[in-house]
Short mmCIF file of C-alpha atoms in Angstrom, two decimals:
data_model
loop_
_atom_site.label_atom_id
_atom_site.label_comp_id
_atom_site.label_asym_id
_atom_site.label_seq_id
_atom_site.Cartn_x
_atom_site.Cartn_y
_atom_site.Cartn_z
CA MET E 1 -30.23 -26.61 -35.51
CA GLU E 2 -26.90 -25.97 -33.83
CA ARG E 3 -26.90 -22.68 -31.95
CA THR E 4 -24.28 -20.04 -32.72
CA PRO E 5 -21.93 -18.92 -29.90
CA ILE E 6 -22.33 -15.25 -28.96
CA TYR E 7 -19.86 -13.28 -26.86
CA ILE E 8 -21.16 -10.12 -25.20
CA VAL E 9 -18.83 -7.18 -24.53
CA THR E 10 -20.14 -4.61 -22.03
CA GLY E 11 -18.77 -1.45 -20.42
CA PHE E 12 -19.33 2.30 -20.22
CA LEU E 13 -18.88 4.67 -23.15
CA SER E 14 -15.28 5.26 -24.27
CA THR E 15 -13.71 2.69 -21.95
CA GLY E 16 -12.18 0.69 -24.82
CA LYS E 17 -14.73 -2.01 -25.65
CA THR E 18 -14.01 -1.97 -29.40
CA THR E 19 -10.25 -1.66 -28.84
CA VAL E 20 -10.14 -4.71 -26.61
CA MET E 21 -12.50 -6.63 -28.90
CA ASN E 22 -10.31 -5.92 -31.95
CA TYR E 23 -7.24 -7.14 -30.08
CA LEU E 24 -8.96 -10.34 -28.94
CA LEU E 25 -10.41 -11.12 -32.35
CA LYS E 26 -6.95 -11.06 -33.94
CA ARG E 27 -6.44 -14.36 -32.15
CA ARG E 28 -9.65 -15.99 -33.41
CA TYR E 29 -8.04 -17.70 -36.36
CA GLY E 30 -10.13 -19.67 -38.86
CA LYS E 31 -13.50 -18.35 -37.67
CA LYS E 32 -16.03 -16.30 -39.58
CA ILE E 33 -17.02 -13.65 -37.06
CA CYS E 34 -19.73 -11.02 -37.15
CA VAL E 35 -19.43 -7.98 -34.88
CA VAL E 36 -22.70 -6.43 -33.78
CA GLN E 37 -22.54 -2.92 -32.35
CA MET E 38 -25.22 -1.33 -30.19
CA GLU E 39 -23.24 1.91 -30.03
CA GLU E 40 -20.64 3.57 -32.25
CA GLY E 41 -17.39 4.71 -30.67
CA MET E 42 -14.21 6.34 -31.88
CA THR E 43 -12.67 2.99 -32.89
CA ALA E 44 -14.08 0.92 -35.76
CA PRO E 45 -14.31 -2.90 -35.64
CA GLN E 46 -11.68 -4.66 -37.73
CA GLN E 47 -13.97 -7.32 -39.17
CA ASP E 48 -15.52 -7.81 -42.60
CA CYS E 49 -18.99 -8.48 -41.17
CA VAL E 50 -20.16 -5.56 -39.01
CA VAL E 51 -23.81 -4.92 -38.12
CA THR E 52 -24.91 -1.73 -36.37
CA LEU E 53 -28.14 -1.89 -34.39
CA PRO E 54 -30.25 0.91 -32.86
CA LEU E 55 -30.63 1.56 -29.15
CA LEU E 56 -32.73 -1.15 -27.53
CA THR E 57 -36.21 0.11 -26.66
CA LYS E 58 -39.68 -1.42 -26.66
CA ASP E 59 -40.20 -0.11 -30.20
CA THR E 60 -36.90 -1.48 -31.57
CA ALA E 61 -36.82 -4.85 -29.77
CA LYS E 62 -38.47 -6.77 -32.63
CA GLU E 63 -36.20 -5.18 -35.25
CA ILE E 64 -33.10 -5.98 -33.19
CA ALA E 65 -34.20 -9.58 -32.66
CA TYR E 66 -34.87 -9.99 -36.41
CA ARG E 67 -31.47 -8.59 -37.41
CA LEU E 68 -29.66 -10.75 -34.85
CA ARG E 69 -31.36 -13.83 -36.28
CA ASN E 70 -30.39 -12.62 -39.73
CA CYS E 71 -26.71 -12.62 -38.74
CA VAL E 72 -26.94 -16.39 -38.42
CA THR E 73 -29.24 -17.21 -41.30
CA ALA E 74 -27.90 -14.76 -43.92
CA HIS E 75 -24.21 -14.44 -43.07
CA ALA E 76 -23.54 -18.02 -41.94
CA VAL E 77 -21.07 -16.90 -39.28
CA SER E 78 -19.40 -19.23 -36.82
CA GLU E 79 -19.72 -16.83 -33.88
CA VAL E 80 -21.06 -13.37 -33.04
CA TRP E 81 -19.52 -10.67 -30.84
CA LEU E 82 -22.08 -8.21 -29.50
CA GLU E 83 -20.86 -4.82 -28.24
CA TRP E 84 -23.56 -3.77 -25.78
CA ASN E 85 -24.58 -0.15 -25.22
CA GLY E 86 -22.93 1.23 -22.09
CA MET E 87 -26.01 3.22 -21.07
CA VAL E 88 -28.51 0.33 -21.16
CA PRO E 89 -28.93 -2.00 -18.14
CA PHE E 90 -27.92 -5.60 -18.71
CA GLN E 91 -31.39 -6.78 -17.70
CA ARG E 92 -32.70 -5.37 -21.00
CA LEU E 93 -30.49 -7.82 -22.88
CA GLU E 94 -31.74 -10.66 -20.72
CA GLU E 95 -35.32 -9.66 -21.51
CA LEU E 96 -34.51 -9.49 -25.23
CA PHE E 97 -33.35 -13.11 -25.23
CA LEU E 98 -36.16 -14.18 -22.91
CA GLN E 99 -39.05 -12.55 -24.76
CA THR E 100 -37.99 -13.48 -28.30
CA ASN E 101 -36.81 -16.74 -29.81
CA LEU E 102 -33.15 -15.67 -29.94
CA SER E 103 -32.23 -18.49 -27.58
CA ARG E 104 -33.06 -20.92 -30.42
CA TYR E 105 -30.32 -19.34 -32.54
CA TYR E 106 -27.69 -18.31 -29.98
CA VAL E 107 -25.95 -19.66 -26.92
CA ILE E 108 -24.28 -17.05 -24.73
CA LYS E 109 -20.73 -18.32 -24.24
CA LYS E 110 -19.25 -15.53 -22.17
CA ILE E 111 -19.91 -12.00 -20.96
CA PHE E 112 -17.00 -9.56 -20.81
CA PHE E 113 -16.83 -6.21 -19.04
CA VAL E 114 -14.24 -3.69 -20.25
CA THR E 115 -13.10 -0.79 -18.12
CA THR E 116 -10.08 1.40 -17.37
CA PRO E 117 -8.35 2.06 -14.04
CA SER E 118 -9.29 5.76 -14.15
CA PHE E 119 -12.96 5.01 -14.79
CA CYS E 120 -13.09 2.53 -11.89
CA LEU E 121 -11.58 5.00 -9.43
CA THR E 122 -13.44 8.13 -10.49
CA MET E 123 -16.72 7.22 -12.20
CA LEU E 124 -17.83 3.70 -11.23
CA GLY E 125 -20.96 3.92 -9.14
CA LYS E 126 -21.64 7.50 -10.27
CA THR E 127 -22.93 6.78 -13.78
CA GLY E 128 -26.19 5.08 -12.87
CA ASP E 129 -27.16 1.46 -12.46
CA ALA E 130 -26.66 0.42 -16.10
CA VAL E 131 -22.88 0.02 -15.90
CA TYR E 132 -23.10 -1.59 -12.48
CA SER E 133 -25.57 -4.20 -13.75
CA GLN E 134 -23.24 -4.99 -16.65
CA LEU E 135 -20.31 -5.41 -14.28
CA LEU E 136 -22.22 -7.73 -11.96
CA ASN E 137 -23.18 -10.04 -14.83
CA ALA E 138 -19.67 -10.33 -16.29
CA ASP E 139 -17.79 -13.62 -16.41
CA THR E 140 -14.47 -11.84 -17.04
CA ILE E 141 -13.41 -8.24 -16.42
CA PHE E 142 -10.84 -6.69 -18.77
CA LEU E 143 -8.87 -3.84 -17.21
CA LEU E 144 -7.52 -1.79 -20.13
CA ASP E 145 -4.15 -0.69 -18.77
CA SER E 146 -2.39 -0.87 -22.14
CA ILE E 147 -2.42 -2.90 -25.34
CA PRO E 148 0.26 -5.61 -25.75
CA PRO E 149 3.13 -5.76 -26.50
CA GLN E 150 3.28 -2.50 -24.53
CA SER E 151 3.16 -2.67 -20.75
CA ALA E 152 1.58 -0.33 -18.28
CA ALA E 153 3.58 2.75 -17.31
CA PRO E 154 5.26 2.43 -13.87
CA GLU E 155 3.43 5.47 -12.54
CA LYS E 156 0.11 3.75 -13.27
CA THR E 157 0.93 0.61 -11.29
CA GLU E 158 -0.64 1.88 -8.07
CA GLU E 159 -3.73 3.11 -9.91
CA ILE E 160 -4.15 -0.32 -11.53
CA HIS E 161 -3.72 -2.02 -8.16
CA LYS E 162 -6.42 0.16 -6.58
CA ALA E 163 -8.78 -0.47 -9.50
CA ARG E 164 -8.34 -4.25 -9.26
CA ARG E 165 -8.97 -4.16 -5.52
CA LEU E 166 -12.16 -2.15 -6.07
CA LEU E 167 -13.37 -4.61 -8.73
CA LYS E 168 -12.57 -7.48 -6.39
CA THR E 169 -14.72 -5.82 -3.76
CA ILE E 170 -17.74 -5.62 -6.03
CA CYS E 171 -17.32 -8.99 -7.76
CA PRO E 172 -15.18 -11.25 -5.55
CA GLU E 173 -15.99 -14.33 -7.66
CA THR E 174 -15.31 -12.75 -11.06
CA HIS E 175 -11.94 -13.17 -12.78
CA SER E 176 -10.27 -9.92 -13.84
CA VAL E 177 -7.48 -9.65 -16.43
CA ASN E 178 -5.09 -6.84 -17.30
CA VAL E 179 -5.24 -6.48 -21.07
CA SER E 180 -1.45 -6.01 -21.19
CA HIS E 181 -1.08 -9.55 -19.76
CA ILE E 182 -2.99 -11.26 -22.57
CA SER E 183 -0.78 -13.21 -24.94
CA LEU E 184 -1.11 -15.98 -27.50
CA ASP E 185 -0.35 -18.49 -24.76
CA ASN E 186 -3.18 -17.52 -22.41
CA ALA E 187 -5.75 -16.03 -24.78
CA ALA E 188 -7.46 -19.39 -25.37
CA SER E 189 -8.57 -19.65 -21.73
CA ILE E 190 -10.50 -16.39 -22.03
CA TYR E 191 -13.06 -17.89 -24.40
CA LYS E 192 -13.98 -20.86 -22.29
CA GLY E 193 -17.48 -20.99 -20.85
CA ALA E 194 -18.36 -19.24 -17.63
CA SER E 195 -16.81 -20.83 -14.56
CA ARG E 196 -19.61 -21.18 -12.03
CA PRO E 197 -19.88 -23.43 -9.02
CA SER E 198 -21.28 -26.80 -10.02
CA GLY E 199 -22.13 -30.01 -8.22
CA ILE E 200 -19.32 -31.99 -9.84
CA LEU E 201 -16.86 -31.64 -6.93
CA PHE E 202 -19.55 -32.29 -4.34
CA MET E 203 -21.00 -35.29 -6.16
CA GLY E 204 -17.54 -36.72 -6.79
CA LEU E 205 -16.52 -36.45 -3.14
CA ALA E 206 -19.85 -37.72 -1.88
CA LEU E 207 -19.78 -40.70 -4.25
CA LEU E 208 -16.18 -41.57 -3.36
CA MET E 209 -16.80 -41.44 0.38
CA THR E 210 -20.06 -43.38 0.09
CA VAL E 211 -18.41 -46.13 -1.97
CA LEU E 212 -15.60 -46.37 0.59
CA TYR E 213 -18.14 -46.47 3.41
CA GLY E 214 -20.06 -49.28 1.69
CA PHE E 215 -16.90 -51.26 0.94
CA PHE E 216 -15.49 -51.15 4.46
CA ALA E 217 -18.90 -51.57 6.11
CA VAL E 218 -19.42 -55.01 4.57
CA SER E 219 -15.83 -56.09 5.14
CA ALA E 220 -15.25 -58.30 8.16
CA ASP E 221 -11.48 -57.83 8.11
CA PRO E 222 -10.36 -56.67 11.59
CA ALA E 223 -7.62 -54.58 9.94
CA TYR E 224 -10.32 -52.25 8.62
CA ALA E 225 -12.07 -51.77 11.97
CA ALA E 226 -10.68 -48.27 12.59
CA ILE E 227 -11.51 -47.17 9.04
CA ARG E 228 -15.07 -48.47 9.45
CA VAL E 229 -15.51 -46.44 12.61
CA VAL E 230 -14.11 -43.27 10.99
CA LEU E 231 -16.40 -43.58 7.98
CA THR E 232 -19.39 -44.35 10.21
CA PHE E 233 -18.74 -41.19 12.22
CA TRP E 234 -18.26 -39.28 8.95
CA MET E 235 -21.58 -40.46 7.53
CA ALA E 236 -23.42 -39.63 10.76
CA THR E 237 -21.86 -36.15 10.91
CA VAL E 238 -22.72 -35.39 7.28
CA LEU E 239 -26.33 -36.54 7.67
CA GLN E 240 -26.73 -34.32 10.73
CA ALA E 241 -24.98 -31.28 9.25
CA PHE E 242 -26.53 -31.13 5.78
CA PRO E 243 -30.11 -30.27 6.86
CA PHE E 244 -28.84 -27.22 8.75
CA LEU E 245 -26.53 -26.25 5.90
CA LEU E 246 -29.47 -26.39 3.46
CA LEU E 247 -31.81 -24.54 5.83
CA GLY E 248 -29.27 -21.78 6.36
CA ILE E 249 -28.66 -21.41 2.63
CA LEU E 250 -32.38 -21.24 1.83
CA CYS E 251 -33.03 -18.58 4.48
CA SER E 252 -29.98 -16.58 3.46
CA SER E 253 -30.81 -16.73 -0.26
CA ALA E 254 -34.40 -15.64 0.30
CA LEU E 255 -33.37 -12.64 2.38
CA GLN E 256 -30.57 -11.56 0.05
CA LEU E 257 -32.67 -11.72 -3.11
CA PHE E 258 -35.91 -10.25 -1.78
CA ILE E 259 -34.78 -7.55 0.67
CA SER E 260 -33.21 -4.33 -0.57
CA PRO E 261 -29.66 -3.74 0.72
CA ALA E 262 -30.52 -0.06 1.05
CA CYS E 263 -32.46 -0.83 4.24
CA ILE E 264 -29.28 -2.17 5.88
CA GLU E 265 -27.36 0.98 5.05
CA ARG E 266 -30.21 3.19 6.25
CA TYR E 267 -30.42 1.60 9.70
CA LEU E 268 -26.68 1.22 10.29
CA SER E 269 -25.80 4.81 9.37
CA GLY E 270 -26.02 7.67 11.86
CA SER E 271 -25.03 7.49 15.51
CA LEU E 272 -22.70 4.71 16.62
CA VAL E 273 -24.98 3.38 19.38
CA LYS E 274 -28.01 3.22 17.12
CA GLY E 275 -26.01 1.68 14.30
CA MET E 276 -24.55 -1.06 16.50
CA ALA E 277 -27.96 -1.83 17.99
CA TYR E 278 -29.45 -2.25 14.54
CA ALA E 279 -26.38 -4.23 13.40
CA LEU E 280 -26.90 -6.72 16.19
CA ALA E 281 -30.60 -7.01 15.46
CA GLY E 282 -29.86 -7.28 11.74
CA GLY E 283 -27.42 -10.11 12.38
CA PHE E 284 -30.27 -12.03 14.02
CA VAL E 285 -33.02 -11.44 11.44
CA PHE E 286 -30.84 -11.02 8.33
CA PRO E 287 -28.34 -13.90 8.14
CA VAL E 288 -26.50 -13.02 4.93
CA CYS E 289 -24.72 -15.95 3.39
CA ASP E 290 -21.11 -16.72 4.07
CA CYS E 291 -20.07 -15.44 0.62
CA ALA E 292 -21.74 -12.09 1.15
CA ALA E 293 -20.89 -11.00 4.71
CA ILE E 294 -17.48 -9.56 3.86
CA PRO E 295 -18.49 -7.82 0.59
CA VAL E 296 -21.43 -6.28 2.49
CA PHE E 297 -18.99 -5.04 5.15
CA ARG E 298 -16.82 -3.54 2.41
CA GLY E 299 -19.84 -1.89 0.81
CA LEU E 300 -20.98 -0.40 4.12
CA ILE E 301 -17.50 1.01 4.76
CA GLY E 302 -17.61 2.59 1.30
CA ARG E 303 -20.91 4.22 2.28
CA ARG E 304 -19.23 5.72 5.35
CA VAL E 305 -21.15 3.59 7.84
CA PRO E 306 -19.17 3.66 11.14
CA ILE E 307 -16.63 0.83 11.20
CA PRO E 308 -17.88 -0.67 14.52
CA ALA E 309 -21.48 -0.89 13.25
CA ALA E 310 -20.49 -2.43 9.92
CA MET E 311 -18.07 -4.84 11.59
CA LEU E 312 -20.62 -5.92 14.20
CA PHE E 313 -23.06 -6.80 11.43
CA MET E 314 -20.36 -8.94 9.79
CA LEU E 315 -19.17 -10.71 12.95
CA ALA E 316 -22.43 -11.23 14.86
CA GLY E 317 -24.64 -12.50 12.03
CA PRO E 318 -23.01 -15.95 11.67
CA ILE E 319 -23.30 -16.55 15.44
CA VAL E 320 -26.66 -15.12 16.56
CA ASN E 321 -28.94 -15.97 13.63
CA PRO E 322 -31.76 -18.48 14.34
CA VAL E 323 -30.45 -21.25 12.08
CA VAL E 324 -27.10 -21.33 13.90
CA ILE E 325 -28.84 -21.30 17.28
CA LEU E 326 -31.08 -24.19 16.21
CA SER E 327 -28.16 -26.23 14.85
CA THR E 328 -26.18 -25.69 18.07
CA TYR E 329 -29.16 -26.77 20.18
CA TYR E 330 -29.60 -29.91 18.07
CA ALA E 331 -25.91 -30.85 17.90
CA PHE E 332 -25.43 -30.61 21.67
CA ALA E 333 -28.70 -32.42 22.47
CA GLY E 334 -30.46 -29.44 24.02
CA ASN E 335 -27.52 -28.36 26.18
CA TRP E 336 -28.59 -24.77 26.87
CA GLU E 337 -25.28 -24.08 28.58
CA VAL E 338 -23.52 -24.35 25.23
CA VAL E 339 -26.28 -22.61 23.24
CA ILE E 340 -26.55 -19.62 25.57
CA GLY E 341 -22.80 -19.46 26.02
CA ARG E 342 -22.25 -19.30 22.26
CA VAL E 343 -24.87 -16.60 21.69
CA VAL E 344 -24.04 -14.42 24.70
CA LEU E 345 -20.26 -14.71 24.57
CA GLY E 346 -20.30 -14.41 20.78
CA THR E 347 -22.33 -11.21 21.02
CA ILE E 348 -20.07 -9.73 23.70
CA ALA E 349 -16.95 -10.70 21.75
CA ALA E 350 -18.31 -9.23 18.50
CA ILE E 351 -19.22 -5.96 20.24
CA GLY E 352 -15.81 -5.76 21.93
CA ILE E 353 -13.92 -6.47 18.72
CA SER E 354 -15.95 -3.88 16.83
CA LEU E 355 -15.42 -1.17 19.45
CA THR E 356 -11.64 -1.58 19.30
CA PHE E 357 -11.87 -0.21 15.75
CA LYS E 358 -13.83 2.89 16.77
CA ASN E 359 -10.88 5.23 16.19
CA TYR E 360 -9.22 3.23 13.42
CA HIS E 361 -8.00 5.41 10.54
CA GLY E 362 -6.66 2.97 7.99
CA LEU E 363 -9.69 2.65 5.70
CA GLU E 364 -10.12 6.24 4.47
CA GLU E 365 -9.12 5.19 0.95
CA LEU E 366 -12.06 2.79 0.74
CA THR E 367 -14.63 5.54 1.33
CA ALA E 368 -13.73 7.12 -2.02
CA SER E 369 -16.33 4.87 -3.66
CA GLY E 370 -19.14 6.20 -1.49
CA GLN E 371 -21.74 5.92 -4.24
CA LEU E 372 -20.97 2.27 -4.91
CA PRO E 373 -24.07 0.07 -4.52
CA ILE E 374 -23.95 -2.65 -1.90
CA ASN E 375 -23.92 -6.14 -3.34
CA LEU E 376 -25.48 -8.68 -0.99
CA CYS E 377 -24.91 -11.73 -3.08
CA GLY E 378 -21.62 -13.29 -3.93
CA TYR E 379 -23.07 -14.68 -7.17
CA THR E 380 -24.32 -11.90 -9.31
CA ALA E 381 -24.63 -13.37 -12.78
CA PHE E 382 -27.80 -15.37 -13.33
CA PRO E 383 -29.39 -16.88 -16.40
CA ALA E 384 -31.78 -14.61 -18.23
CA VAL E 385 -34.63 -14.52 -15.75
CA SER E 386 -36.77 -11.53 -14.96
CA GLU E 387 -37.40 -10.26 -11.44
CA LYS E 388 -40.69 -8.64 -12.43
CA ASN E 389 -42.81 -11.73 -11.73
CA VAL E 390 -43.08 -14.41 -9.10
CA TYR E 391 -41.68 -17.08 -11.42
CA GLY E 392 -38.55 -15.05 -12.14
CA LYS E 393 -37.89 -14.33 -8.46
CA ALA E 394 -38.47 -17.95 -7.48
CA LEU E 395 -36.08 -19.14 -10.19
CA ARG E 396 -33.35 -16.73 -9.07
CA PHE E 397 -33.87 -17.94 -5.50
CA LEU E 398 -33.43 -21.58 -6.53
CA ILE E 399 -30.38 -20.82 -8.68
CA HIS E 400 -28.67 -18.91 -5.90
CA SER E 401 -29.46 -21.63 -3.33
CA GLN E 402 -28.16 -24.34 -5.63
CA ARG E 403 -24.88 -22.53 -6.33
CA GLU E 404 -24.27 -21.73 -2.69
CA PHE E 405 -25.02 -25.30 -1.60
CA PHE E 406 -22.64 -26.81 -4.15
CA ARG E 407 -19.99 -24.27 -3.15
CA MET E 408 -20.16 -25.06 0.58
CA ALA E 409 -21.03 -28.78 0.58
CA PRO E 410 -17.53 -30.07 -0.37
CA TYR E 411 -16.03 -28.18 2.57
CA VAL E 412 -18.58 -29.72 4.93
CA LEU E 413 -17.70 -33.20 3.62
CA LEU E 414 -13.99 -32.60 4.21
CA GLY E 415 -14.57 -30.94 7.58
CA ALA E 416 -16.68 -33.87 8.73
CA LEU E 417 -13.93 -36.30 7.65
CA LEU E 418 -11.25 -34.41 9.58
CA ALA E 419 -13.50 -34.26 12.64
CA SER E 420 -14.14 -38.02 12.40
CA LEU E 421 -10.42 -38.75 12.13
CA PHE E 422 -9.78 -36.57 15.17
CA GLN E 423 -12.55 -38.30 17.09
CA ILE E 424 -10.91 -41.69 16.56
CA TYR E 425 -7.22 -40.83 16.73
CA GLY E 426 -7.21 -37.47 18.51
CA GLY E 427 -7.58 -38.87 22.01
CA SER E 428 -4.37 -40.88 21.93
CA ILE E 429 -2.45 -37.99 20.35
CA LEU E 430 -3.63 -35.53 23.00
CA GLN E 431 -2.95 -38.00 25.78
CA PHE E 432 0.55 -38.66 24.45
CA TYR E 433 1.37 -34.94 24.59
CA SER E 434 -0.52 -34.44 27.90
CA LEU E 435 -2.92 -32.01 26.28
CA GLN E 436 -6.25 -33.72 26.95
CA SER E 437 -6.99 -31.83 30.18
CA ASN E 438 -4.94 -28.72 29.47
CA LEU E 439 -7.28 -25.73 29.18
CA PHE E 440 -4.79 -23.43 27.45
CA ALA E 441 -3.82 -26.07 24.90
CA ALA E 442 -7.46 -26.96 24.23
CA ILE E 443 -8.41 -23.36 23.44
CA GLU E 444 -5.37 -22.74 21.25
CA LEU E 445 -5.78 -26.03 19.40
CA MET E 446 -9.47 -25.44 18.68
CA ILE E 447 -8.83 -21.94 17.34
CA VAL E 448 -6.38 -23.44 14.86
CA PHE E 449 -8.90 -26.15 13.98
CA ALA E 450 -11.64 -23.59 13.53
CA PHE E 451 -9.51 -21.57 11.12
CA PHE E 452 -9.08 -24.55 8.79
CA ILE E 453 -12.23 -26.69 9.10
CA SER E 454 -15.02 -24.41 10.37
CA LEU E 455 -16.23 -23.34 6.94
CA CYS E 456 -19.97 -22.97 7.52
CA SER E 457 -21.48 -21.52 10.69
CA THR E 458 -24.78 -23.37 10.17
CA ALA E 459 -23.09 -26.78 10.26
CA ASP E 460 -19.98 -26.33 12.41
CA ALA E 461 -21.83 -27.14 15.66
CA VAL E 462 -22.21 -30.76 14.50
CA ILE E 463 -18.48 -30.96 13.80
CA ALA E 464 -17.70 -29.33 17.16
CA LYS E 465 -19.84 -31.90 18.96
CA ASN E 466 -17.76 -34.72 17.47
CA LEU E 467 -14.60 -33.03 18.72
CA SER E 468 -15.95 -32.64 22.26
CA SER E 469 -15.21 -36.25 23.25
CA HIS E 470 -11.49 -35.39 23.53
CA ILE E 471 -11.48 -31.62 24.10
CA LEU E 472 -12.56 -29.61 27.13
CA MET E 473 -15.77 -27.63 26.57
CA PRO E 474 -14.02 -24.21 26.77
CA GLY E 475 -11.97 -25.34 23.77
CA ILE E 476 -15.17 -26.31 21.94
CA MET E 477 -16.60 -22.88 22.76
CA ALA E 478 -13.49 -21.25 21.26
CA PHE E 479 -14.12 -23.31 18.10
CA LEU E 480 -17.78 -22.24 17.97
CA LEU E 481 -16.89 -18.56 18.39
CA PHE E 482 -13.77 -18.21 16.26
CA GLY E 483 -14.84 -20.22 13.20
CA PRO E 484 -17.77 -18.04 12.09
CA MET E 485 -15.71 -14.87 12.58
CA MET E 486 -12.43 -15.84 10.91
CA ASP E 487 -11.80 -18.99 8.91
CA LEU E 488 -9.33 -19.53 6.07
CA LYS E 489 -11.82 -18.55 3.38
CA ASN E 490 -12.76 -15.31 5.12
CA PHE E 491 -9.11 -14.46 5.70
CA LEU E 492 -8.29 -14.80 2.01
CA LEU E 493 -11.29 -12.71 0.98
CA LEU E 494 -10.53 -9.99 3.54
CA SER E 495 -6.91 -9.90 2.37
CA SER E 496 -8.04 -9.23 -1.18
CA LEU E 497 -10.38 -6.38 -0.18
CA PHE E 498 -8.68 -4.56 2.70
CA PRO E 499 -5.22 -3.29 3.64
CA ARG E 500 -2.94 -5.92 5.12
CA GLU E 501 -2.51 -4.03 8.40
CA PHE E 502 -6.27 -3.94 8.95
CA VAL E 503 -6.69 -7.67 8.29
CA TYR E 504 -3.85 -8.68 10.61
CA ARG E 505 -5.13 -6.47 13.37
CA LEU E 506 -8.63 -7.92 12.98
CA VAL E 507 -7.32 -11.50 13.12
CA VAL E 508 -5.28 -10.85 16.27
CA THR E 509 -8.19 -9.04 17.94
CA ILE E 510 -10.58 -11.91 17.18
CA ILE E 511 -8.10 -14.46 18.57
CA ILE E 512 -7.70 -12.49 21.81
CA ALA E 513 -11.45 -11.94 22.19
CA CYS E 514 -12.28 -15.61 21.60
CA CYS E 515 -9.62 -16.75 24.05
CA ILE E 516 -11.00 -14.43 26.73
CA ALA E 517 -14.57 -15.56 26.00
CA ALA E 518 -13.53 -19.23 26.25
CA PHE E 519 -11.84 -18.62 29.62
CA ILE E 520 -14.95 -16.82 30.86
CA PHE E 521 -17.00 -19.84 29.79
CA ALA E 522 -14.60 -22.09 31.70
CA VAL E 523 -14.93 -20.04 34.88
CA VAL E 524 -18.72 -19.70 34.68
CA THR E 525 -19.30 -23.41 33.97
CA GLY E 526 -16.61 -24.64 36.36
CA SER E 527 -14.63 -26.43 33.63
CA VAL E 528 -11.32 -24.68 34.29
CA GLY E 529 -9.26 -27.83 33.97
CA VAL E 530 -5.62 -28.28 34.87
#
C-alpha cells in the first residue's frame, strides 16, 4: 500500500495558519486534497474535503487515529494537510504516529510553522513550550508579513528583519520564507522533502579521493610522484583525524541531549566572577558541538547572562575540553609544550577577549526575548521518537551524532587535502617569498589558514601538525588558538544572529589576542625566529 503524503502546519492561535494554507493550496493543481483541522480559527479552509478533529488527549487519540485513517480509505485523497492545534506540544503528534499504525498510511513530507513578525517579537517564548516545540520541529518557517500580490508595508520592514533574525537565532538550520515572496515560480520548492544533512556529500568525496589514491598509488609513472605523496599525506591525515572527530561528536551529542540547558544558565548568571569561573569549568566538562556554541551564546545573552561569562563559555569550550586536549597530545606525539601552551594561552586569550566586552552596550535589543528557551542542539527536528524511555533517548543520540558527523566530515576531508597540498608545495612557496623563518608572517598566515580550513576543533590539531614542517611553531599555535574561536562557518553564523558592529569587533579582538598569545609562546619556548 502506497502511503499518502501529509503536510503538517503548526503555529500559535490566530497567527494565520489557515490563511497561509489556503494560499499555498491554490497552487496544488490536479491534486485531491483533504484539510484536517485540530482547531477552528476565523478563516475557513477553501477545500471541498475538510475534516475537523477534537483536541488530542489520551481519551481522543484512538478516535483521531481512526478518522485520519478514514481520510485515506474513504475519501481517496492524494495528500492531506493537517492544521495542528497551537496549544498542543509537537511531541504529542509524534506520539500519535508512534503509538498507532498511522505510519502505515501516511508519510510526513514536510512540517511548516506559521507566525507573524509581531508574535515573534512580543509573544514567542512567553506562551509556553507548545509553540516552541512546534517551531523547533519545523522544516520551513512562514513569516506572514502579507499575502501576495501585496507586499509588506515599508514601516514593517524593520519589524520583519528583527523577527527573521530572532527565528534564525532559535533555528539556525531552518529555512524561513516571507509569505509575500512566494510566487508560482518558487512555490514548488516549498513542498520538497525536508533538507537534512545526509552522508551523500561525505561518501561522494571520500569515494572520489579513495579512488584517486588507489589509481595513483599503483601507478609507476614518475610524473605522478608528487600527486602520490599528496594523496598519501591526505589519507594519513584523515585516518588520524576521524577518530577524534567521531569521539568529539559522540561526547557532545550525549551531553547536549541528556543535560538540561537550564543548568548552564543557572550557573553562569549572577556575579561576573562566579559566572566566568563556571563558564570556564563548563567549557571543560560540557563541550557543546560546533553547531550549538553560538546559538547557546545567543540564548544566554537573551537570558541576560553577563556578556563576558556567556562569551567565555563559547570561546573556551572548543579549546579546553578533554577531547581537544587528547587530540592535540596525539597529533604532536606527546609534546606537552604544545598541549599546555594551547590550553593555557587559549584560556588566557578567551578570558581577555571576554573581559573587553564587559562594558559593551550594543546587544540590549537581544535581551528583549528574555523568556526564550536555550536551544543546545543545532538540529532540532527528529523523527518521531519519544524521550520517555531509554530506547527513545538512545535513538535521538544516534540520530544527532550521525547528522553532525555527516555535516562536519566533508570539511575535514577538504581541510586535510589543503593541508597535504601545503605540506608538499608550501615549503618552496614560503622559501621563495622568504617567509619560512619569518615569525610575523607565520602567525599572520596561519590565522588566515585557520579561518578557512580549521572547521572542527577536535580534528584541527592533526591538520596543524602537517603544517608544522614548514611553519614556525608560534604560527602553529596561532592556528590552534584562532580556528576554534573564529572560522568561516562561525563568522557567517554570528553575522546572521548579532549586529555587524559586534561581530567585527569580536573578530578583530580575537585576532589581536591570538597574535599576542602566539608571540608569548615564541618568547617562552625560545622560537622567536628572524
